[in-house]
């Protein structure tokens, strides 16, 4: 094969790299790619005609559900969808220093102790540096093999030799990281688009052929996405992100793509001196009823995959002294925050247009589902009015543009979690078709479920405004609708009518 540069916009081939494509004029679209010669293509076509792979009935294919590699970390098993699937390729990304290598080294130590040999390929650190981290996290298994290598072809050769050695059967391979390995077939340096794509493609093909699970570590850009070509996330079977604030002790392993499980699951870990420790009761760690109640704080009932969580939402409203008011959100979508502020101003009459608004989700959790709208709106109103919401109140609901509250999914799970943590009152949307019999059973057991249909009703139920307004939607606006006098001409006479 020979290396050429192909434009990702128009597909033109160039022999050398250039900042601008001569064909279409696009900038930074030429990517180095390996291209087979005509003789190689013909030979590959002949080999494909005589392939030994034949169609098999679906019922005769072995079930991989019972063959998953089970980890001691139940949080990791949850995110992986029940364990690591043999032959799968997983990409784990995260900010520098967030704990990716630490978590993977602990996973490798557990599998090497209970299942079989594990190969840890370190392309960024030396074997001595990996040894120091292993001593810190108390990993000392003789079946954990460390390979400091940056050439992907040599890595594959070492794996083949280990698979063919007697009494050696690798159960997992970790590449740390995919941006640090390269192949000699391309002249570009490691980390470029062509190198990352070619190395990942070879590892994916090898994993499928040998039925060997491989985990790739990926660097992230300043936008939070994995560095390299976007096709890298399409080639792998699962994409996981390790999130969290560097100054916080909690880390969240979130799945954004998983061909063998749910993509909404998260795993919660706590960073300690001896590595990452899984947090079994995530809601108790993220929210405590014993905190000091203050304006702008409320508990939100959210759902991450199949796990209900109770997180603390904080908001701060301060008068805008200079210039236009600022809006800042940490753990919540800023565009959704702007919509909520418009609804609060138009439907509830709150003067948010003259205040700086700051929203924060405690614990580094990122709220993505619509059920977080109502808790965020209540926290903003509480801080703006400077009135405290009772600490035993939790909320969940989606806020519409006209101020109505829409139902959310799996309310039974959310209410059960709230009752387990000791909450006595929950504000939820009033839409009967979104509830099941379990909800009413919880209400009879002592959990007061307050169903509200409009945002102003939720504000009144939380004691943030004086009274409810049980009026039609046309009268819920803060702007009074005044009759307009219009002059119309009817024949020879002018009559004045009122609309």
Coordinates of C-alpha atoms in Angstrom, one line a residue:
X1 CA 0.0 0.0 0.0
X2 CA 1.0 3.6 -0.6
X3 CA 0.1 6.7 1.4
X4 CA -1.9 9.5 -0.3
X5 CA -3.8 12.5 1.0
X6 CA -7.6 12.4 0.4
X7 CA -9.8 15.4 0.8
X8 CA -12.7 14.7 3.2
X9 CA -14.9 17.2 1.4
X10 CA -14.6 16.3 -2.3
X11 CA -12.6 13.1 -2.3
X12 CA -9.8 14.4 -4.4
X13 CA -6.4 12.6 -4.0
X14 CA -3.1 14.5 -3.6
X15 CA 0.4 13.2 -3.3
X16 CA 1.4 15.7 -0.7
X17 CA -0.3 17.5 2.1
X18 CA -1.5 21.0 1.7
X19 CA -3.5 23.3 4.0
X20 CA -6.1 24.0 1.3
X21 CA -7.5 21.4 -1.1
X22 CA -6.7 22.4 -4.7
X23 CA -10.0 20.9 -6.0
X24 CA -12.7 22.3 -3.7
X25 CA -10.7 25.0 -1.8
X26 CA -11.6 23.7 1.7
X27 CA -9.1 24.2 4.4
X28 CA -7.5 21.4 6.5
X29 CA -9.4 18.6 4.8
X30 CA -6.5 16.6 3.4
X31 CA -6.0 13.4 5.5
X32 CA -3.2 10.9 5.0
X33 CA -4.7 7.5 4.0
X34 CA -3.3 4.1 3.0
X35 CA -4.3 3.2 -0.6
X36 CA -3.8 -0.3 -2.0
X37 CA -2.2 -0.8 -5.4
X38 CA -4.0 -2.4 -8.3
X39 CA -2.1 -5.7 -7.8
X40 CA -3.0 -5.8 -4.1
X41 CA -6.6 -5.0 -4.9
X42 CA -6.8 -7.9 -7.4
X43 CA -5.2 -10.3 -4.9
X44 CA -7.6 -9.1 -2.2
X45 CA -10.5 -9.7 -4.5
X46 CA -9.4 -13.2 -5.3
X47 CA -9.0 -14.0 -1.6
X48 CA -12.5 -12.6 -0.9
X49 CA -14.0 -14.9 -3.6
X50 CA -12.6 -18.0 -1.8
X51 CA -13.5 -16.9 1.7
X52 CA -14.3 -19.6 4.2
X53 CA -17.0 -17.6 6.0
X54 CA -20.4 -18.9 5.2
X55 CA -24.0 -17.9 6.3
X56 CA -25.2 -19.6 9.5
X57 CA -28.6 -19.7 11.1
X58 CA -29.3 -17.1 13.7
X59 CA -30.4 -19.8 16.2
X60 CA -27.1 -21.6 16.0
X61 CA -25.0 -18.5 16.9
X62 CA -23.6 -18.8 20.5
X63 CA -24.9 -16.4 23.1
X64 CA -22.3 -13.9 24.3
X65 CA -24.5 -12.7 27.2
X66 CA -23.2 -15.6 29.4
X67 CA -19.6 -15.0 28.3
X68 CA -19.2 -11.4 29.5
X69 CA -16.2 -10.6 31.7
X70 CA -17.6 -9.6 35.1
X71 CA -15.7 -6.9 37.0
X72 CA -15.6 -6.4 40.7
X73 CA -16.8 -2.8 40.1
X74 CA -20.6 -3.1 39.9
X75 CA -20.7 0.5 38.6
X76 CA -18.5 -0.5 35.6
X77 CA -20.6 -3.6 34.9
X78 CA -23.7 -1.3 34.9
X79 CA -22.2 1.1 32.3
X80 CA -20.8 -1.8 30.1
X81 CA -24.2 -3.3 30.0
X82 CA -23.5 -6.3 32.3
X83 CA -19.8 -6.8 31.7
X84 CA -17.2 -6.6 28.9
X85 CA -18.3 -8.5 25.8
X86 CA -15.5 -10.7 24.2
X87 CA -14.4 -9.3 20.8
X88 CA -15.7 -5.8 21.6
X89 CA -13.7 -2.6 21.3
X90 CA -14.4 0.1 23.9
X91 CA -13.2 3.7 23.7
X92 CA -12.8 5.6 27.1
X93 CA -12.3 9.3 27.0
X94 CA -11.9 12.1 29.6
X95 CA -10.0 15.2 30.5
X96 CA -6.3 14.9 31.4
X97 CA -5.8 13.8 35.0
X98 CA -9.4 12.8 35.5
X99 CA -8.4 9.2 36.4
X100 CA -8.7 7.1 33.2
X101 CA -5.4 5.3 33.6
X102 CA -6.1 4.7 37.3
X103 CA -9.5 3.2 36.7
X104 CA -8.3 0.9 33.9
X105 CA -5.3 -0.2 35.9
X106 CA -7.6 -1.2 38.8
X107 CA -9.9 -3.1 36.3
X108 CA -6.9 -4.9 34.8
X109 CA -5.7 -5.9 38.2
X110 CA -9.1 -7.3 39.1
X111 CA -9.4 -9.3 35.9
X112 CA -5.8 -10.6 36.1
X113 CA -6.5 -11.9 39.6
X114 CA -9.9 -13.6 38.9
X115 CA -10.1 -14.3 35.2
X116 CA -6.8 -14.5 33.4
X117 CA -3.8 -12.6 32.0
X118 CA -4.3 -9.0 30.9
X119 CA -2.0 -7.0 28.7
X120 CA -1.7 -3.3 29.5
X121 CA 0.0 -1.4 26.6
X122 CA 1.4 1.9 27.8
X123 CA 2.4 4.2 24.9
X124 CA 2.7 7.4 27.0
X125 CA 4.5 6.2 30.2
X126 CA 7.3 3.8 31.0
X127 CA 6.9 0.5 32.8
X128 CA 8.4 2.1 35.9
X129 CA 5.8 4.8 35.9
X130 CA 3.0 2.2 35.6
X131 CA 4.6 0.3 38.5
X132 CA 4.4 3.4 40.7
X133 CA 0.7 3.8 40.0
X134 CA 0.1 0.1 40.5
X135 CA 1.7 0.3 44.0
X136 CA -0.5 3.3 44.9
X137 CA -3.7 1.6 43.9
X138 CA -2.6 -1.7 45.4
X139 CA -2.4 -3.7 42.2
X140 CA 0.2 -6.5 42.3
X141 CA -0.9 -9.4 40.1
X142 CA 1.7 -11.5 38.4
X143 CA -0.7 -12.1 35.4
X144 CA -0.9 -8.3 34.7
X145 CA 1.5 -7.8 31.8
X146 CA 2.9 -4.3 30.9
X147 CA 4.1 -3.5 27.4
X148 CA 5.7 0.0 26.7
X149 CA 5.3 0.2 23.0
X150 CA 4.1 2.8 20.5
X151 CA 4.1 0.8 17.2
X152 CA 0.7 -0.8 16.6
X153 CA 2.1 -3.5 14.4
X154 CA 4.5 -4.6 17.1
X155 CA 1.7 -4.5 19.6
X156 CA -0.3 -6.9 17.5
X157 CA 2.7 -9.2 17.1
X158 CA 3.2 -9.3 20.9
X159 CA -0.5 -10.1 21.4
X160 CA -0.3 -12.9 18.8
X161 CA 2.7 -14.4 20.5
X162 CA 1.0 -14.3 23.9
X163 CA -2.1 -15.9 22.5
X164 CA 0.0 -18.7 21.0
X165 CA 2.1 -19.3 24.1
X166 CA 1.2 -22.3 26.3
X167 CA -0.8 -21.6 29.5
X168 CA -1.4 -18.1 28.3
X169 CA -4.8 -16.9 27.3
X170 CA -5.3 -13.1 27.3
X171 CA -8.7 -12.0 28.5
X172 CA -8.3 -8.2 27.9
X173 CA -6.0 -5.8 26.1
X174 CA -5.8 -2.1 27.1
X175 CA -4.2 0.5 24.7
X176 CA -3.2 3.7 26.6
X177 CA -3.7 5.7 24.4
X178 CA -4.8 5.5 20.8
X179 CA -3.4 8.9 20.0
X180 CA 0.1 7.8 21.1
X181 CA 0.4 4.7 18.9
X182 CA 1.3 4.8 15.2
X183 CA 2.1 2.7 12.2
X184 CA 5.3 2.9 10.1
X185 CA 3.1 2.6 6.9
X186 CA 2.2 6.3 7.3
X187 CA 4.8 9.1 7.4
X188 CA 2.7 11.4 9.6
X189 CA 3.3 11.6 13.4
X190 CA 1.3 9.9 16.0
X191 CA -2.0 11.6 16.9
X192 CA -2.9 12.8 13.4
X193 CA -6.2 11.9 11.8
X194 CA -4.7 9.3 9.5
X195 CA -2.7 7.6 12.2
X196 CA -5.5 7.4 14.6
X197 CA -8.0 6.0 12.1
X198 CA -5.5 3.5 10.6
X199 CA -4.3 2.2 14.1
X200 CA -7.9 1.9 15.4
X201 CA -9.0 0.1 12.3
X202 CA -6.3 -2.5 12.6
X203 CA -7.0 -3.1 16.3
X204 CA -10.8 -3.4 15.6
X205 CA -10.2 -6.0 12.9
X206 CA -7.8 -7.9 15.1
X207 CA -10.3 -7.9 18.0
X208 CA -13.1 -9.3 15.9
X209 CA -10.9 -12.0 14.4
X210 CA -9.4 -13.2 17.6
X211 CA -12.5 -12.7 19.8
X212 CA -10.5 -10.6 22.2
X213 CA -11.9 -7.5 24.0
X214 CA -9.8 -4.3 23.6
X215 CA -10.1 -1.0 25.5
X216 CA -8.8 2.1 23.9
X217 CA -8.0 5.3 25.9
X218 CA -8.7 8.5 24.0
X219 CA -7.7 12.1 24.7
X220 CA -10.4 14.8 24.5
X221 CA -10.4 18.2 22.9
X222 CA -11.3 21.5 24.6
X223 CA -14.9 20.9 23.4
X224 CA -15.0 17.6 25.4
X225 CA -15.1 15.2 22.3
X226 CA -12.5 12.5 21.7
X227 CA -9.6 13.9 19.7
X228 CA -9.1 12.5 16.2
X229 CA -11.5 11.6 13.4
X230 CA -15.2 11.3 14.2
X231 CA -15.2 8.0 12.5
X232 CA -13.3 6.6 15.5
X233 CA -16.5 6.6 17.6
X234 CA -18.3 4.8 14.8
X235 CA -15.7 2.1 14.5
X236 CA -15.8 1.0 18.2
X237 CA -18.6 -0.8 19.9
X238 CA -18.9 1.4 23.0
X239 CA -17.9 4.9 23.9
X240 CA -17.5 5.9 27.6
X241 CA -16.6 9.2 29.2
X242 CA -15.1 9.7 32.6
X243 CA -16.4 13.0 33.8
X244 CA -16.1 15.2 36.9
X245 CA -14.5 18.2 38.3
X246 CA -10.8 17.9 39.0
X247 CA -11.1 19.5 42.5
X248 CA -14.0 17.2 43.4
X249 CA -13.7 13.7 44.7
X250 CA -16.5 12.2 42.6
X251 CA -16.0 10.8 39.1
X252 CA -18.8 9.7 36.8
X253 CA -18.4 7.1 34.1
X254 CA -21.0 7.8 31.5
X255 CA -21.9 5.7 28.4
X256 CA -22.8 7.6 25.3
X257 CA -22.7 4.7 22.9
X258 CA -23.1 1.0 23.6
X259 CA -24.0 -1.8 21.2
X260 CA -24.5 -4.2 24.0
X261 CA -26.4 -2.2 26.6
X262 CA -28.1 1.1 27.5
X263 CA -26.5 4.4 26.6
X264 CA -27.9 6.3 29.5
X265 CA -26.2 4.4 32.4
X266 CA -23.7 6.1 34.7
X267 CA -21.3 4.8 37.3
X268 CA -20.3 6.9 40.3
X269 CA -16.8 6.7 41.8
X270 CA -14.9 8.5 44.5
X271 CA -11.2 9.4 44.1
X272 CA -9.2 8.4 47.2
X273 CA -5.5 7.8 47.9
X274 CA -5.7 4.1 46.9
X275 CA -7.6 4.8 43.6
X276 CA -11.2 5.0 42.6
X277 CA -13.7 3.5 44.9
X278 CA -17.3 2.8 43.7
X279 CA -20.1 4.6 45.4
X280 CA -23.0 2.2 46.0
X281 CA -25.6 4.7 47.2
X282 CA -25.2 7.5 44.7
X283 CA -28.2 9.6 45.8
X284 CA -27.0 9.8 49.4
X285 CA -23.6 10.9 48.2
X286 CA -25.0 13.6 45.9
X287 CA -27.6 14.9 48.2
X288 CA -28.0 15.0 52.0
X289 CA -31.2 16.0 53.9
X290 CA -29.0 17.3 56.7
X291 CA -27.6 20.2 54.6
X292 CA -28.5 23.8 55.7
X293 CA -31.5 25.0 53.9
X294 CA -31.0 28.3 52.0
X295 CA -32.7 30.1 49.2
X296 CA -31.9 28.7 45.7
X297 CA -31.5 25.1 46.7
X298 CA -33.8 22.1 45.9
X299 CA -33.6 18.4 45.3
X300 CA -34.2 17.1 41.8
X301 CA -35.4 13.6 41.0
X302 CA -33.6 12.5 37.8
X303 CA -33.2 9.2 36.0
X304 CA -29.8 8.1 34.5
X305 CA -30.6 5.0 32.5
X306 CA -32.4 2.6 34.9
X307 CA -31.0 4.3 38.0
X308 CA -33.0 7.0 39.8
X309 CA -30.9 9.7 41.5
X310 CA -31.6 12.6 43.8
X311 CA -29.2 15.5 43.1
X312 CA -29.0 19.0 44.6
X313 CA -29.6 21.9 42.3
X314 CA -28.4 25.4 43.3
X315 CA -29.2 28.7 41.7
X316 CA -28.1 32.3 42.5
X317 CA -29.9 35.4 41.2
X318 CA -28.0 38.7 41.7
X319 CA -29.0 42.2 40.4
X320 CA -27.1 43.0 37.2
X321 CA -25.0 46.0 38.1
X322 CA -23.2 46.7 34.9
X323 CA -24.0 45.7 31.3
X324 CA -26.5 43.0 30.2
X325 CA -27.3 40.3 32.7
X326 CA -25.1 37.2 32.7
X327 CA -26.3 33.6 32.4
X328 CA -24.1 30.8 33.5
X329 CA -24.8 27.1 34.0
X330 CA -22.6 24.3 35.3
X331 CA -24.1 20.8 34.7
X332 CA -27.1 22.1 32.9
X333 CA -27.7 23.1 29.3
X334 CA -27.3 26.9 28.9
X335 CA -29.8 27.0 26.0
X336 CA -32.5 25.3 28.1
X337 CA -31.7 27.7 30.9
X338 CA -32.5 30.6 28.6
X339 CA -35.8 29.1 27.7
X340 CA -36.7 28.6 31.4
X341 CA -35.9 32.2 32.2
X342 CA -38.2 33.4 29.4
X343 CA -41.0 31.2 30.8
X344 CA -40.4 32.5 34.3
X345 CA -40.6 36.0 33.1
X346 CA -43.6 35.7 30.8
X347 CA -45.8 33.2 32.7
X348 CA -44.8 33.8 36.3
X349 CA -43.9 37.5 36.3
X350 CA -40.5 37.1 37.8
X351 CA -38.0 40.0 36.9
X352 CA -35.2 37.7 35.7
X353 CA -34.3 40.2 32.9
X354 CA -32.7 42.5 35.5
X355 CA -30.6 39.8 37.3
X356 CA -27.6 37.7 36.7
X357 CA -28.6 34.0 36.9
X358 CA -26.1 31.2 37.9
X359 CA -27.1 27.5 38.0
X360 CA -25.0 24.7 39.4
X361 CA -25.6 20.9 39.8
X362 CA -23.7 19.7 42.9
X363 CA -21.4 16.7 42.6
X364 CA -20.4 17.2 38.9
X365 CA -23.6 15.5 37.6
X366 CA -24.8 16.7 34.2
X367 CA -28.6 17.0 33.9
X368 CA -29.7 16.1 30.4
X369 CA -33.3 14.9 30.7
X370 CA -36.3 17.3 30.6
X371 CA -37.4 16.3 34.2
X372 CA -34.8 18.7 35.5
X373 CA -36.7 21.8 34.2
X374 CA -39.0 22.1 37.2
X375 CA -36.3 21.8 39.9
X376 CA -34.1 24.4 38.1
X377 CA -37.0 26.8 37.7
X378 CA -37.9 26.5 41.4
X379 CA -34.3 27.0 42.5
X380 CA -34.1 30.2 40.3
X381 CA -37.4 31.5 41.7
X382 CA -36.3 30.7 45.3
X383 CA -33.1 32.7 44.9
X384 CA -34.8 35.6 43.1
X385 CA -37.5 35.9 45.8
X386 CA -35.0 35.1 48.6
X387 CA -37.3 32.5 50.1
X388 CA -36.2 29.1 51.2
X389 CA -37.8 25.9 49.9
X390 CA -38.4 23.3 52.6
X391 CA -35.5 20.7 52.6
X392 CA -37.9 17.8 52.5
X393 CA -39.4 18.8 49.2
X394 CA -38.2 17.3 45.9
X395 CA -39.4 18.0 42.3
X396 CA -39.4 16.5 38.8
X397 CA -41.1 17.7 35.7
X398 CA -40.8 19.2 32.2
X399 CA -41.7 22.9 31.7
X400 CA -43.5 23.8 28.5
X401 CA -43.3 27.2 26.7
X402 CA -46.8 28.2 27.8
X403 CA -46.0 27.4 31.4
X404 CA -47.6 23.9 31.6
X405 CA -45.9 21.0 33.3
X406 CA -45.5 17.8 31.2
X407 CA -45.2 14.3 32.6
X408 CA -41.9 12.4 32.9
X409 CA -41.1 8.8 32.5
X410 CA -40.8 6.1 35.2
X411 CA -42.2 8.2 38.0
X412 CA -42.5 5.1 40.2
X413 CA -38.7 4.7 40.4
X414 CA -38.2 8.4 41.2
X415 CA -40.8 8.4 44.0
X416 CA -39.5 5.2 45.5
X417 CA -36.0 6.8 45.7
X418 CA -37.4 9.9 47.2
X419 CA -39.3 7.9 49.9
X420 CA -36.1 5.9 50.6
X421 CA -34.1 9.0 51.3
X422 CA -36.7 10.5 53.7
X423 CA -38.4 13.1 51.5
X424 CA -42.0 13.9 52.7
X425 CA -43.3 15.8 49.7
X426 CA -42.7 15.6 45.9
X427 CA -43.9 18.1 43.2
X428 CA -44.7 16.3 40.0
X429 CA -46.8 17.2 36.9
X430 CA -50.6 16.6 37.1
X431 CA -51.1 14.3 34.1
X432 CA -52.9 11.1 35.2
X433 CA -51.9 9.0 32.1
X434 CA -48.3 9.3 33.2
X435 CA -48.9 7.5 36.5
X436 CA -49.4 3.9 37.6
X437 CA -50.8 2.2 40.6
X438 CA -47.4 2.3 42.4
X439 CA -47.5 6.0 42.6
X440 CA -50.7 6.1 44.6
X441 CA -49.5 3.3 46.9
X442 CA -46.5 5.5 47.8
X443 CA -48.9 8.4 48.5
X444 CA -50.8 6.2 51.0
X445 CA -47.6 5.2 52.7
X446 CA -46.8 8.8 53.8
X447 CA -45.1 10.4 50.8
X448 CA -47.2 13.4 49.9
X449 CA -47.4 13.6 46.1
X450 CA -48.5 17.1 45.0
X451 CA -49.6 17.1 41.4
X452 CA -49.4 20.5 39.8
X453 CA -50.4 21.4 36.2
X454 CA -48.8 24.8 35.7
X455 CA -45.5 26.4 36.7
X456 CA -47.2 29.0 38.8
X457 CA -49.0 26.3 40.7
X458 CA -45.6 24.7 41.5
X459 CA -44.3 28.0 42.7
X460 CA -47.3 28.3 45.0
X461 CA -47.0 24.8 46.2
X462 CA -43.3 25.5 47.2
X463 CA -44.5 28.6 49.1
X464 CA -42.6 30.9 46.7
X465 CA -45.8 33.0 45.8
X466 CA -48.8 33.8 47.8
X467 CA -51.6 31.8 46.1
X468 CA -52.3 29.5 43.2
X469 CA -53.9 30.8 40.1
X470 CA -56.5 28.4 38.9
X471 CA -57.4 30.4 35.8
X472 CA -57.4 29.7 32.1
X473 CA -54.1 29.8 30.2
X474 CA -55.0 33.2 28.5
X475 CA -55.1 34.9 31.9
X476 CA -51.8 33.5 33.2
X477 CA -49.8 36.3 31.5
X478 CA -48.4 39.1 33.5
X479 CA -49.4 41.5 30.7
X480 CA -53.0 42.5 30.9
X481 CA -55.0 42.0 27.7
X482 CA -56.8 45.3 27.0
X483 CA -59.6 45.8 24.5
X484 CA -58.5 47.5 21.3
X485 CA -60.8 50.0 19.6
X486 CA -60.7 49.8 15.8
X487 CA -62.4 52.1 13.3
X488 CA -64.0 50.3 10.4
X489 CA -65.9 51.8 7.5
X490 CA -69.3 50.3 6.6
X491 CA -70.7 52.0 3.5
X492 CA -71.3 55.6 4.0
X493 CA -71.2 55.5 7.8
X494 CA -68.3 55.0 10.2
X495 CA -69.0 52.8 13.1
X496 CA -66.8 52.2 16.1
X497 CA -66.5 48.6 17.3
X498 CA -64.7 47.0 20.1
X499 CA -62.7 43.8 19.7

